[in-house]
CSV table of C-alpha atoms in Angstrom, one decimal:
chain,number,residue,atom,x,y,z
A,456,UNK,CA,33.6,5.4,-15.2
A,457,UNK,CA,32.6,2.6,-12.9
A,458,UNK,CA,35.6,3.2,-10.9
A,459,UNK,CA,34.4,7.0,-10.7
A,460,UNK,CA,30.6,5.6,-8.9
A,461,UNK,CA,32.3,3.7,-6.7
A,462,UNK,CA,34.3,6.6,-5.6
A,463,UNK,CA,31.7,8.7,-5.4
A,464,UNK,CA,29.3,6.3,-3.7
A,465,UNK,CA,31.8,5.5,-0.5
A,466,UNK,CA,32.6,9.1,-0.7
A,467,UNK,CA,28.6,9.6,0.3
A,468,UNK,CA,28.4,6.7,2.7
A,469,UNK,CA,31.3,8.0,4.6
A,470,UNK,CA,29.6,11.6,4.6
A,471,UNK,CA,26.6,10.0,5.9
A,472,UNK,CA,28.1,8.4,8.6
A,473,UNK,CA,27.5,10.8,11.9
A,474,UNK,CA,28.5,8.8,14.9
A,475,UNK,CA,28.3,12.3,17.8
A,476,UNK,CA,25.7,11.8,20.4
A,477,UNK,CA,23.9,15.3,19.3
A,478,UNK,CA,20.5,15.5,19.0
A,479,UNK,CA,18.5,15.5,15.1
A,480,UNK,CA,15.3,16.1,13.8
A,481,UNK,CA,13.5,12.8,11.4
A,482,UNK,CA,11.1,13.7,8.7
A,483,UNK,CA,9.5,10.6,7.3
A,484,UNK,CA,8.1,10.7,3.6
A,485,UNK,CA,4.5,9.7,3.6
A,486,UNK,CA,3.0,10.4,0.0
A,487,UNK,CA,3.0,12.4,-3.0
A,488,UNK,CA,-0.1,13.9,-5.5
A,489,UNK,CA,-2.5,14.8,-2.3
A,490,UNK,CA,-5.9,13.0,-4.0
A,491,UNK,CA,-3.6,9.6,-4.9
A,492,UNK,CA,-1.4,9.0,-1.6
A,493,UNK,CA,1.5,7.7,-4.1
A,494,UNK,CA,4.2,6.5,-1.1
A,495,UNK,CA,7.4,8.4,-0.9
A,496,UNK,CA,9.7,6.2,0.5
A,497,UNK,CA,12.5,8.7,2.1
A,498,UNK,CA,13.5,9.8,4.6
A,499,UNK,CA,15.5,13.8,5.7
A,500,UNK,CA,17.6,13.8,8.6
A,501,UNK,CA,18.9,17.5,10.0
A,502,UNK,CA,21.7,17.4,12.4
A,503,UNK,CA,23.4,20.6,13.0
A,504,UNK,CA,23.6,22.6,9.5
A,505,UNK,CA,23.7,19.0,7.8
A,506,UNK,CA,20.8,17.2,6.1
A,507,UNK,CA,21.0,13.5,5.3
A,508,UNK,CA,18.7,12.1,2.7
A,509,UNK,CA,18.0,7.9,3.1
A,510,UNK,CA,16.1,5.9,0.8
A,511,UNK,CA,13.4,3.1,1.6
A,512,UNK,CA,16.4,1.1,3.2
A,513,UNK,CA,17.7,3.2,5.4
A,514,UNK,CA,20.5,3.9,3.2
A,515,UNK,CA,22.1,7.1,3.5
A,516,UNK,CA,21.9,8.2,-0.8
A,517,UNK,CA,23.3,12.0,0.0
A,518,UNK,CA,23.9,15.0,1.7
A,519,UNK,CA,23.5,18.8,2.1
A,520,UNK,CA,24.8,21.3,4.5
A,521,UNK,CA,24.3,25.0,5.3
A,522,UNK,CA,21.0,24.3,5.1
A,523,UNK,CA,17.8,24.2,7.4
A,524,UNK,CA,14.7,22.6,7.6
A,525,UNK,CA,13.8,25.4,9.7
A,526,UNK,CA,14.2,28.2,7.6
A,527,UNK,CA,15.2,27.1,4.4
A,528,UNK,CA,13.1,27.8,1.2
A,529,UNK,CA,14.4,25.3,-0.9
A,530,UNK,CA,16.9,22.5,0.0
A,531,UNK,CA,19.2,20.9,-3.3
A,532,UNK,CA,20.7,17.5,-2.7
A,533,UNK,CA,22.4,16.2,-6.3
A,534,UNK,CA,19.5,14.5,-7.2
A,535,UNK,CA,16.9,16.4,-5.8
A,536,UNK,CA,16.0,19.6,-5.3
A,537,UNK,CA,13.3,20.5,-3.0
A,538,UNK,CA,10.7,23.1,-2.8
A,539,UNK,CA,9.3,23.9,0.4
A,540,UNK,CA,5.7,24.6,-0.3
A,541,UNK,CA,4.5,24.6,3.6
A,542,UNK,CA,5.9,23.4,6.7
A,543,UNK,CA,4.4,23.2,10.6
A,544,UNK,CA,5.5,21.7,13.8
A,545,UNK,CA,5.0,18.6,13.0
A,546,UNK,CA,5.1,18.1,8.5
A,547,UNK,CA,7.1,19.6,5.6
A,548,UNK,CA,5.6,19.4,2.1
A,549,UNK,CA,8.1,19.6,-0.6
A,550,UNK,CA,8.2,19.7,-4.5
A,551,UNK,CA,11.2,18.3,-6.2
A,552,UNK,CA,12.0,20.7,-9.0
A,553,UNK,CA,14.5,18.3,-10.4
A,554,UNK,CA,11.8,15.4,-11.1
A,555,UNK,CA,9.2,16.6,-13.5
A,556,UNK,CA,7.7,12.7,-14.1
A,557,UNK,CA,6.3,12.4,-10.7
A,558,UNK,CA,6.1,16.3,-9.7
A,559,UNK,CA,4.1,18.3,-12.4
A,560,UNK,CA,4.0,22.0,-12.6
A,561,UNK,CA,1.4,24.2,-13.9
A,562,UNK,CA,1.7,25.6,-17.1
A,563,UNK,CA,3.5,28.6,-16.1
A,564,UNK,CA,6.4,26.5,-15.0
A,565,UNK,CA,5.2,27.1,-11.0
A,566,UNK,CA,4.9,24.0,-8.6
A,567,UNK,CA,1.8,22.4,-8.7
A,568,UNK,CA,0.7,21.8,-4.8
A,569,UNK,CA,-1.2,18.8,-5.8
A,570,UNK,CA,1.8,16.6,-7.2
A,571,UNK,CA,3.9,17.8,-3.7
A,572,UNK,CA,5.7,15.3,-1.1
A,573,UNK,CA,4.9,15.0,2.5
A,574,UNK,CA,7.0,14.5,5.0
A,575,UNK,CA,6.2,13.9,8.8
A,576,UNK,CA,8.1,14.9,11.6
A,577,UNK,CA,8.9,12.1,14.2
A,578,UNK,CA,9.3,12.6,18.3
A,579,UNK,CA,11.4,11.1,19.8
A,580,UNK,CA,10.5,7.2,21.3
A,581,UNK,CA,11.7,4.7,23.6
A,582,UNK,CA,14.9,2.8,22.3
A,583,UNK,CA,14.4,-0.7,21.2
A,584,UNK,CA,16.4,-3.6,20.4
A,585,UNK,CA,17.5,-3.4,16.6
A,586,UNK,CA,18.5,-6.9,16.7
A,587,UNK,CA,15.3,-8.4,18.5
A,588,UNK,CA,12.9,-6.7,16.5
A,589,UNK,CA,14.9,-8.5,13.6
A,590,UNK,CA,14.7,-11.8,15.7
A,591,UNK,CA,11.1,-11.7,17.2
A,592,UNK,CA,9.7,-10.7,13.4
A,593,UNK,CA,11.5,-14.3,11.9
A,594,UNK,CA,10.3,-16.3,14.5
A,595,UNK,CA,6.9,-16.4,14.1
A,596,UNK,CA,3.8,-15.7,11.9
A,597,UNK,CA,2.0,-12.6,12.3
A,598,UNK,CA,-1.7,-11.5,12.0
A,599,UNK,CA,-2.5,-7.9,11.3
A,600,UNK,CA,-6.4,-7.5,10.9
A,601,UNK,CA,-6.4,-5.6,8.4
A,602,UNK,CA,-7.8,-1.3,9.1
A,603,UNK,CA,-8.8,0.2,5.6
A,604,UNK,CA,-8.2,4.0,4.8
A,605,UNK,CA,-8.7,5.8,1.5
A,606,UNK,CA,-6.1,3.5,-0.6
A,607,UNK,CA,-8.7,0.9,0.1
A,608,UNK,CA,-11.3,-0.3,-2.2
A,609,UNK,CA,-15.0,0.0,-0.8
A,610,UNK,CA,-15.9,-2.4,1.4
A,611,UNK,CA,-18.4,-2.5,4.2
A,612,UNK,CA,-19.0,-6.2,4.9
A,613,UNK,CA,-15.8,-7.9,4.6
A,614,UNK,CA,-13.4,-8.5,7.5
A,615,UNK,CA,-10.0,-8.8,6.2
A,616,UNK,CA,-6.7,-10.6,7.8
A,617,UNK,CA,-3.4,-10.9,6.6
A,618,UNK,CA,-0.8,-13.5,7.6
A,619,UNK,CA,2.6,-12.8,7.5
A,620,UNK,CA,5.7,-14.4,7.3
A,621,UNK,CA,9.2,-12.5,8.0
A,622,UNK,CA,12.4,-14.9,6.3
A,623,UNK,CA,15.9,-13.4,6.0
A,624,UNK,CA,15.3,-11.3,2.8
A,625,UNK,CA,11.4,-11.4,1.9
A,626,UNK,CA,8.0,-11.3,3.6
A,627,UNK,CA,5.2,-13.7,2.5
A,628,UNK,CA,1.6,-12.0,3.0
A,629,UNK,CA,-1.7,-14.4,2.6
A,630,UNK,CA,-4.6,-12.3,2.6
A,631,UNK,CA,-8.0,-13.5,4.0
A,632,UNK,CA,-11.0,-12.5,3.2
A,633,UNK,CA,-14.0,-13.2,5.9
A,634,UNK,CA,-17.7,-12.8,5.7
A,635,UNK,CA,-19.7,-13.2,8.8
A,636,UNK,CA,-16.9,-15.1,10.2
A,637,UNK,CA,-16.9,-17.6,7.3
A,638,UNK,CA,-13.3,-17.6,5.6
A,639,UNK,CA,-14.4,-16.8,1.1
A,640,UNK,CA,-11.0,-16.2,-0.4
A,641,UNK,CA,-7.6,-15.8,0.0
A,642,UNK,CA,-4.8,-14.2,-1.6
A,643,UNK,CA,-1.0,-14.7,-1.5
A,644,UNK,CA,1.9,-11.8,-2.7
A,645,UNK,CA,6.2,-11.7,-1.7
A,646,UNK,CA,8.3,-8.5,-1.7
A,647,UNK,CA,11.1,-7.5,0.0
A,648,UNK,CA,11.9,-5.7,3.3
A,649,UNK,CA,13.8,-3.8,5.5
A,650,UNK,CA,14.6,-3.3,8.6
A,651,UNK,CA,16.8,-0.4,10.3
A,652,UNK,CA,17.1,2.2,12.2
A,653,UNK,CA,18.3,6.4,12.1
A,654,UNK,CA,19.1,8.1,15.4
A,655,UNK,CA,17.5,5.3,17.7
A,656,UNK,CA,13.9,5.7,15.7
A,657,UNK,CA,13.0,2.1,14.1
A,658,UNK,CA,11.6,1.8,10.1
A,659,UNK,CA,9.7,-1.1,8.6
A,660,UNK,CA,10.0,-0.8,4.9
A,661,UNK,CA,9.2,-2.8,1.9
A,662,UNK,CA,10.4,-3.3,-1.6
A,663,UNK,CA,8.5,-4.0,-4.7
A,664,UNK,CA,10.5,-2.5,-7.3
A,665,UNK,CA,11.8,1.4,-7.9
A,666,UNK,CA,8.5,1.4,-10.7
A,667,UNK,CA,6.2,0.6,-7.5
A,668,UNK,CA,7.0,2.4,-3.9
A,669,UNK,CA,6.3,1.0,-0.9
A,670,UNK,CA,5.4,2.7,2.5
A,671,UNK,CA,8.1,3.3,5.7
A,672,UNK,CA,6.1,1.9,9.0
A,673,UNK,CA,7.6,3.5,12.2
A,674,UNK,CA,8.4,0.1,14.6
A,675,UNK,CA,7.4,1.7,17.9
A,676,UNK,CA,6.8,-1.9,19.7
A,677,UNK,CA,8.1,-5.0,19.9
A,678,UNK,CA,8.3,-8.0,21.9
A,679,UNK,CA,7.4,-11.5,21.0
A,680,UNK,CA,3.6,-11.5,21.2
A,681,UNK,CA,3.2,-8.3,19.5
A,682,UNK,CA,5.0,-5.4,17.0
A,683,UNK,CA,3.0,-2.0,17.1
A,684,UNK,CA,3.5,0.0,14.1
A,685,UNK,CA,2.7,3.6,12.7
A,686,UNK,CA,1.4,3.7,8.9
A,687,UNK,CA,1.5,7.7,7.9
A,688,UNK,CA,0.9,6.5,4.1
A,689,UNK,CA,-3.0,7.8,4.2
A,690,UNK,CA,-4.7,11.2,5.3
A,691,UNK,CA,-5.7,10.1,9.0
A,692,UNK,CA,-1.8,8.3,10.7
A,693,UNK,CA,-2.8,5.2,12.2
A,694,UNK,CA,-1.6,3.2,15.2
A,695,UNK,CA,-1.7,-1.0,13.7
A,696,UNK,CA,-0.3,-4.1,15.4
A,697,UNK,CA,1.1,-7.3,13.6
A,698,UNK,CA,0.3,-10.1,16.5
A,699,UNK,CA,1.5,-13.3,17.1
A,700,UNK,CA,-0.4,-16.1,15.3
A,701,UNK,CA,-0.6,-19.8,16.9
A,702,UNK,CA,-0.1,-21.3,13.2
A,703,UNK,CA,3.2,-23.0,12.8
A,704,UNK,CA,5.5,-21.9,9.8
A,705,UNK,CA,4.8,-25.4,7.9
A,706,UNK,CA,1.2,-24.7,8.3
A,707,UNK,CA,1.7,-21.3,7.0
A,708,UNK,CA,3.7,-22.0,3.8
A,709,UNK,CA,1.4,-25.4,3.2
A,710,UNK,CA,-1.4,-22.2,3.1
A,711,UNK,CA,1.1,-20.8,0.3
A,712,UNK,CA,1.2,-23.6,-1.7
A,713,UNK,CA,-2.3,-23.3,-1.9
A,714,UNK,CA,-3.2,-20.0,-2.3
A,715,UNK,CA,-3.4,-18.1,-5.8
A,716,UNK,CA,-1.6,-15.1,-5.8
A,717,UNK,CA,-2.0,-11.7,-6.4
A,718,UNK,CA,-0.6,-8.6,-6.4
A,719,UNK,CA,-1.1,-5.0,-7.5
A,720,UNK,CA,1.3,-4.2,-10.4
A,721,UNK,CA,1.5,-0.4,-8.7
A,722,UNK,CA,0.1,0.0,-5.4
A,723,UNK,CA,0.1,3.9,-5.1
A,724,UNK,CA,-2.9,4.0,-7.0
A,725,UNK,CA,-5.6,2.5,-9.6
A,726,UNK,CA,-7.5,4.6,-12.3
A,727,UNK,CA,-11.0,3.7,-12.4
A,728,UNK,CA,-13.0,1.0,-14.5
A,729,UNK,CA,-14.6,4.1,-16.6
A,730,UNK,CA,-11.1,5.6,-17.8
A,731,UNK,CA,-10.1,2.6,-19.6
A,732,UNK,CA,-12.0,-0.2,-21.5
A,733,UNK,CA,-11.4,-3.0,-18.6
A,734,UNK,CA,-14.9,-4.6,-19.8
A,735,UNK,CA,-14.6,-8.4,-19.5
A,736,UNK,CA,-14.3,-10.1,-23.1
A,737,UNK,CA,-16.9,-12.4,-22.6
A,738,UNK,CA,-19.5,-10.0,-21.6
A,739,UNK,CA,-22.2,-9.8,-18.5
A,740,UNK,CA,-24.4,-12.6,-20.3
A,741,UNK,CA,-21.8,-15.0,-19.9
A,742,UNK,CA,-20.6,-13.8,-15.9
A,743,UNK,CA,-24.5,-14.1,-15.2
A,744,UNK,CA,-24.6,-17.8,-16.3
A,745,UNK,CA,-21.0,-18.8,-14.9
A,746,UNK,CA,-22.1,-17.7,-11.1
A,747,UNK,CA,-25.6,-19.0,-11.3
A,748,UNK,CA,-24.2,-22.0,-12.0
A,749,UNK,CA,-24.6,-23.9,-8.9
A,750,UNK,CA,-25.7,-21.0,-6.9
A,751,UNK,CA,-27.1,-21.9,-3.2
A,752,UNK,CA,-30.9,-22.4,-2.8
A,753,UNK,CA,-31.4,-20.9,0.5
A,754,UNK,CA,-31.1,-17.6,-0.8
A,755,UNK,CA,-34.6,-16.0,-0.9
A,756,UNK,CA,-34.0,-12.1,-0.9
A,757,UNK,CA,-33.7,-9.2,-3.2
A,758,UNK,CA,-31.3,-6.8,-4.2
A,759,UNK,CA,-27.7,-6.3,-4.8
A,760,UNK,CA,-24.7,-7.8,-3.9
A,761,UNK,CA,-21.7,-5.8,-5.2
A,762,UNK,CA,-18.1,-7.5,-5.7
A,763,UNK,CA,-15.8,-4.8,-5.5
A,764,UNK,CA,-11.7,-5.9,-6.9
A,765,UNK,CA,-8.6,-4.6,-8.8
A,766,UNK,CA,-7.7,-5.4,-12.6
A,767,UNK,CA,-4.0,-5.8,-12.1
A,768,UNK,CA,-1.7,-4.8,-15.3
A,769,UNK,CA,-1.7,-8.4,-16.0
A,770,UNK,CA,-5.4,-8.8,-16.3
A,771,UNK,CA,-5.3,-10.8,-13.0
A,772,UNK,CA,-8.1,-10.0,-10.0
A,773,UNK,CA,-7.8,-9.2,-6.4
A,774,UNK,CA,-7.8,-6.8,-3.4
A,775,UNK,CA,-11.2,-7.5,-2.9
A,776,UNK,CA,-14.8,-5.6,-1.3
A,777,UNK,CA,-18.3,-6.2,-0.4
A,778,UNK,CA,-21.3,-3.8,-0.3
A,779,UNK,CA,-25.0,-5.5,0.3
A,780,UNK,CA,-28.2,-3.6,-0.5
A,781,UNK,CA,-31.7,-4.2,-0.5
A,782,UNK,CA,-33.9,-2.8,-4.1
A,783,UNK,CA,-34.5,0.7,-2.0
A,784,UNK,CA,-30.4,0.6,-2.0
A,785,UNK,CA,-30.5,0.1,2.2
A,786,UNK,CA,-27.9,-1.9,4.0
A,787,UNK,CA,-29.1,-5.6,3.6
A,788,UNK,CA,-27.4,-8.9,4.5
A,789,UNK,CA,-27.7,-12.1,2.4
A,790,UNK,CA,-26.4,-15.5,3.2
A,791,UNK,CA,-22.7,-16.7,3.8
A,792,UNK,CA,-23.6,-19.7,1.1
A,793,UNK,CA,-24.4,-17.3,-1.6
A,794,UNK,CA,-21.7,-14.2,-0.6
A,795,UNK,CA,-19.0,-17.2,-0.2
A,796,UNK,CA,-20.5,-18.6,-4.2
A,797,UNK,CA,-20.3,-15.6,-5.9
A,798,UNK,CA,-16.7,-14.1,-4.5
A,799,UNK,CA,-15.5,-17.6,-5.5
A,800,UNK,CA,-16.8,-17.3,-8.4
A,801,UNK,CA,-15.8,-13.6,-9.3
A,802,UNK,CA,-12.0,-14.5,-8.2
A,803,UNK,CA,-12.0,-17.5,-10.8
A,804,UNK,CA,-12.7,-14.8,-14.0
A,805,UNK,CA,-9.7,-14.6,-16.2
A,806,UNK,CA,-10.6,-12.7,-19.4
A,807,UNK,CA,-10.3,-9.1,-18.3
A,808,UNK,CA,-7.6,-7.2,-20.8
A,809,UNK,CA,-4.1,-5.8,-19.0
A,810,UNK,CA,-5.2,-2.3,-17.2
A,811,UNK,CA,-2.2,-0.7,-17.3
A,812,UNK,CA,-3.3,3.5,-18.1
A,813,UNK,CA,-3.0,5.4,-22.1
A,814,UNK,CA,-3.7,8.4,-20.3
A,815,UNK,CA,-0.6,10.6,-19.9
A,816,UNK,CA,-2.4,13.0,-17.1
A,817,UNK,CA,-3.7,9.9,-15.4
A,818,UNK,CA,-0.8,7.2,-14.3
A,819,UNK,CA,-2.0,4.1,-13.2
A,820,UNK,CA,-1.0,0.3,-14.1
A,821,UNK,CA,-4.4,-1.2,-11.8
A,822,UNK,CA,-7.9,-0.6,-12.3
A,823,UNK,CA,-10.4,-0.3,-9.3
A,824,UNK,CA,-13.5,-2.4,-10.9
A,825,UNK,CA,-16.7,-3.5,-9.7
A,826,UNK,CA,-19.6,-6.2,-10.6
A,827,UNK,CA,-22.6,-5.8,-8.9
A,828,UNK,CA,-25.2,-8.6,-9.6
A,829,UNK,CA,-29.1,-7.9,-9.1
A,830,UNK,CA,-31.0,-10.9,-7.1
A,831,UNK,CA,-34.4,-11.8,-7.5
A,832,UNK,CA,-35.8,-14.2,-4.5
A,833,UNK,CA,-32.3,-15.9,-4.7
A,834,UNK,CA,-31.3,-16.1,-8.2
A,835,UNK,CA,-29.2,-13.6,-10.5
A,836,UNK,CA,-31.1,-11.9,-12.7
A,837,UNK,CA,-28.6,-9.1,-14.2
A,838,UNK,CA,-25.0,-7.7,-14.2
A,839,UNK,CA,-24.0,-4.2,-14.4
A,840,UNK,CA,-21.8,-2.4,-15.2
């Protein structure tokens, strides 16, 4: 049996390999279930009458031929078998009839646009240095300021930063959390990556697990001050740019050692507090007293600051938000002392129960959650919800 995979495996490897300068058309999955943006991590290749199908690592997992992207209605590789629902110039969006987990009909049997796959045509781009990305990404630590989209938790008055650090098989990401300028919280997750490359077009993936896709980046930059990036994994594609940071490496994984961590259990997407009883065990009373505790004095507003996080499936906190309003709900500002005290504070809670979904129609292993505390002159004078 095992010597049967291997066969078959090197027999698909060596099908995938296409060495002829001829020219190909790259779709690039972007996400599945149009209202969650679940990443699809693949890739379809058409050369000629052949499609190649590669997974998050730039592996080539299988082939097809006789078929076209162009004009075919359905396209069946071994393991899936794809239903094209609509296609343009420039996307494709397919439904794999094979996977009825991830892509769910309607209860005639018919494919369910909803649950469908996009994919994204790319053009063509100048040809870079496989080698030196590879190089330039290891030899330094990155800042990308961080630009929210729909997979994003509200947030209106937080700037967020990530530091990154590229090493031979994993990235490191600390996550910074600013408020006016004034550093509140930070937040520190590992996966793996990838780099590679499929008819001179350049991928940045990463790895968290088959149970957890990851986005493909398009690498359409590089040099050693700056890599530019496209992230198709939300409605509107974005142009983002990891630059250089002046922090050394020891200074970066000293800031490791001294960050908590964090990390979504499934970053496609997170139910919402109200579909699952996420309420912390110790109750509002007790979150009321714990952030009062010490709160700053030079607070003497009203209104509502609201903490915005995710319950991970492990009960943990993170991925955080900020929205400030005044009591006729209108955009207000209060202090960095008391903002900075009570996102502190928040991050510290640990007694909120594993948020991991019982509701088949509904998969999700995070919970989007949200405390907002009412302020009277200052001082907190109720929790909700």
């Amino acid at each position: 049996m095992r010597l049967s995979l291997i066969f078959f495996s090197i027999t698909i490897l060596l099908g995938c390999s296409d060495k002829e300068n001829n020219s190909s058309e790259i779709y690039l999955g972007t996400y599945r279930v149009a209202d969650r943006m679940i990443p699809y991590p693949y890739l379809i290749k058409q050369k000629k009458d052949t499609l190649f199908l590669f997974d998050e690592s730039g592996i080539c997992i299988d082939k097809t031929t006789k078929h076209s992207i162009n004009e075919a209605e359905e396209i069946s590789f071994n393991e899936k078998h794809f239903k094209i629902l609509d296609r343009n110039d420039t996307s494709l969006v397919v439904f794999d009839l094979q996977d009825t987990v991830n892509f769910r009909t309607f209860k005639n049997g018919q494919p369910n646009p909803r649950y469908a796959a996009k994919f994204q045509k790319l053009a063509s781009a100048n040809k870079l240095d496989l080698q030196e990305i590879r190089k330039e990404l290891r030899n330094a630590i990155w800042k990308y300021d961080v630009i929210e989209d729909e997979n994003s938790n509200p947030n209106q008055d937080l700037d967020i930063e990530q530091l990154i650090n590229f090493r031979n098989d994993s990235v490191s990401i600390i996550t910074n959390y600013y408020y006016q300028g004034l550093k509140t919280i930070s937040e520190y997750e590992a996966k793996a990556y990838h780099i590679f490359e499929i008819d001179d077009i350049y991928f940045l993936s990463f790895q968290k697990g088959i149970d957890n896709p990851q986005p493909i980046y398009r690498i359409t930059g590089c040099n050693s001050q700056k890599i530019e990036l496209v992230d198709f994994s939300s409605r509107d594609t974005k142009s983002i740019s990891f630059n250089k940071d002046s922090i050394s490496i020891d200074e970066f994984m000293l800031q490791v050692e001294n960050t908590p961590p964090y990390s979504n259990c499934y970053d496609g997407y997170q139910g919402e507090y109200y579909y699952d009883d996420v309420t912390f065990s110790k109750g509002n009373e007790f979150i009321a007293s714990y952030v009062n505790d010490n709160l700053p004095k030079n607070e003497i507003k009203s209104g509502y600051i609201i903490i915005q996080f995710n319950i991970n499936c492990f009960g943990n906190i993170g991925d955080f938000g900020l929205i400030q309003m005044n009591r006729k709900y209108e955009k207000a500002f209060f202090s960095k002392e008391i903002v900075s005290h009570i996102i502190n504070r928040v991050s510290k809670l640990s007694d909120f129960p594993p948020s991991e979904s019982q509701i088949e129609w509904l998969n999700h292993k995070d919970v989007h959650a949200f405390l907002m505390f009412k302020l009277d002159h200052g001082k907190i004078t109720d929790v909700c919800p």
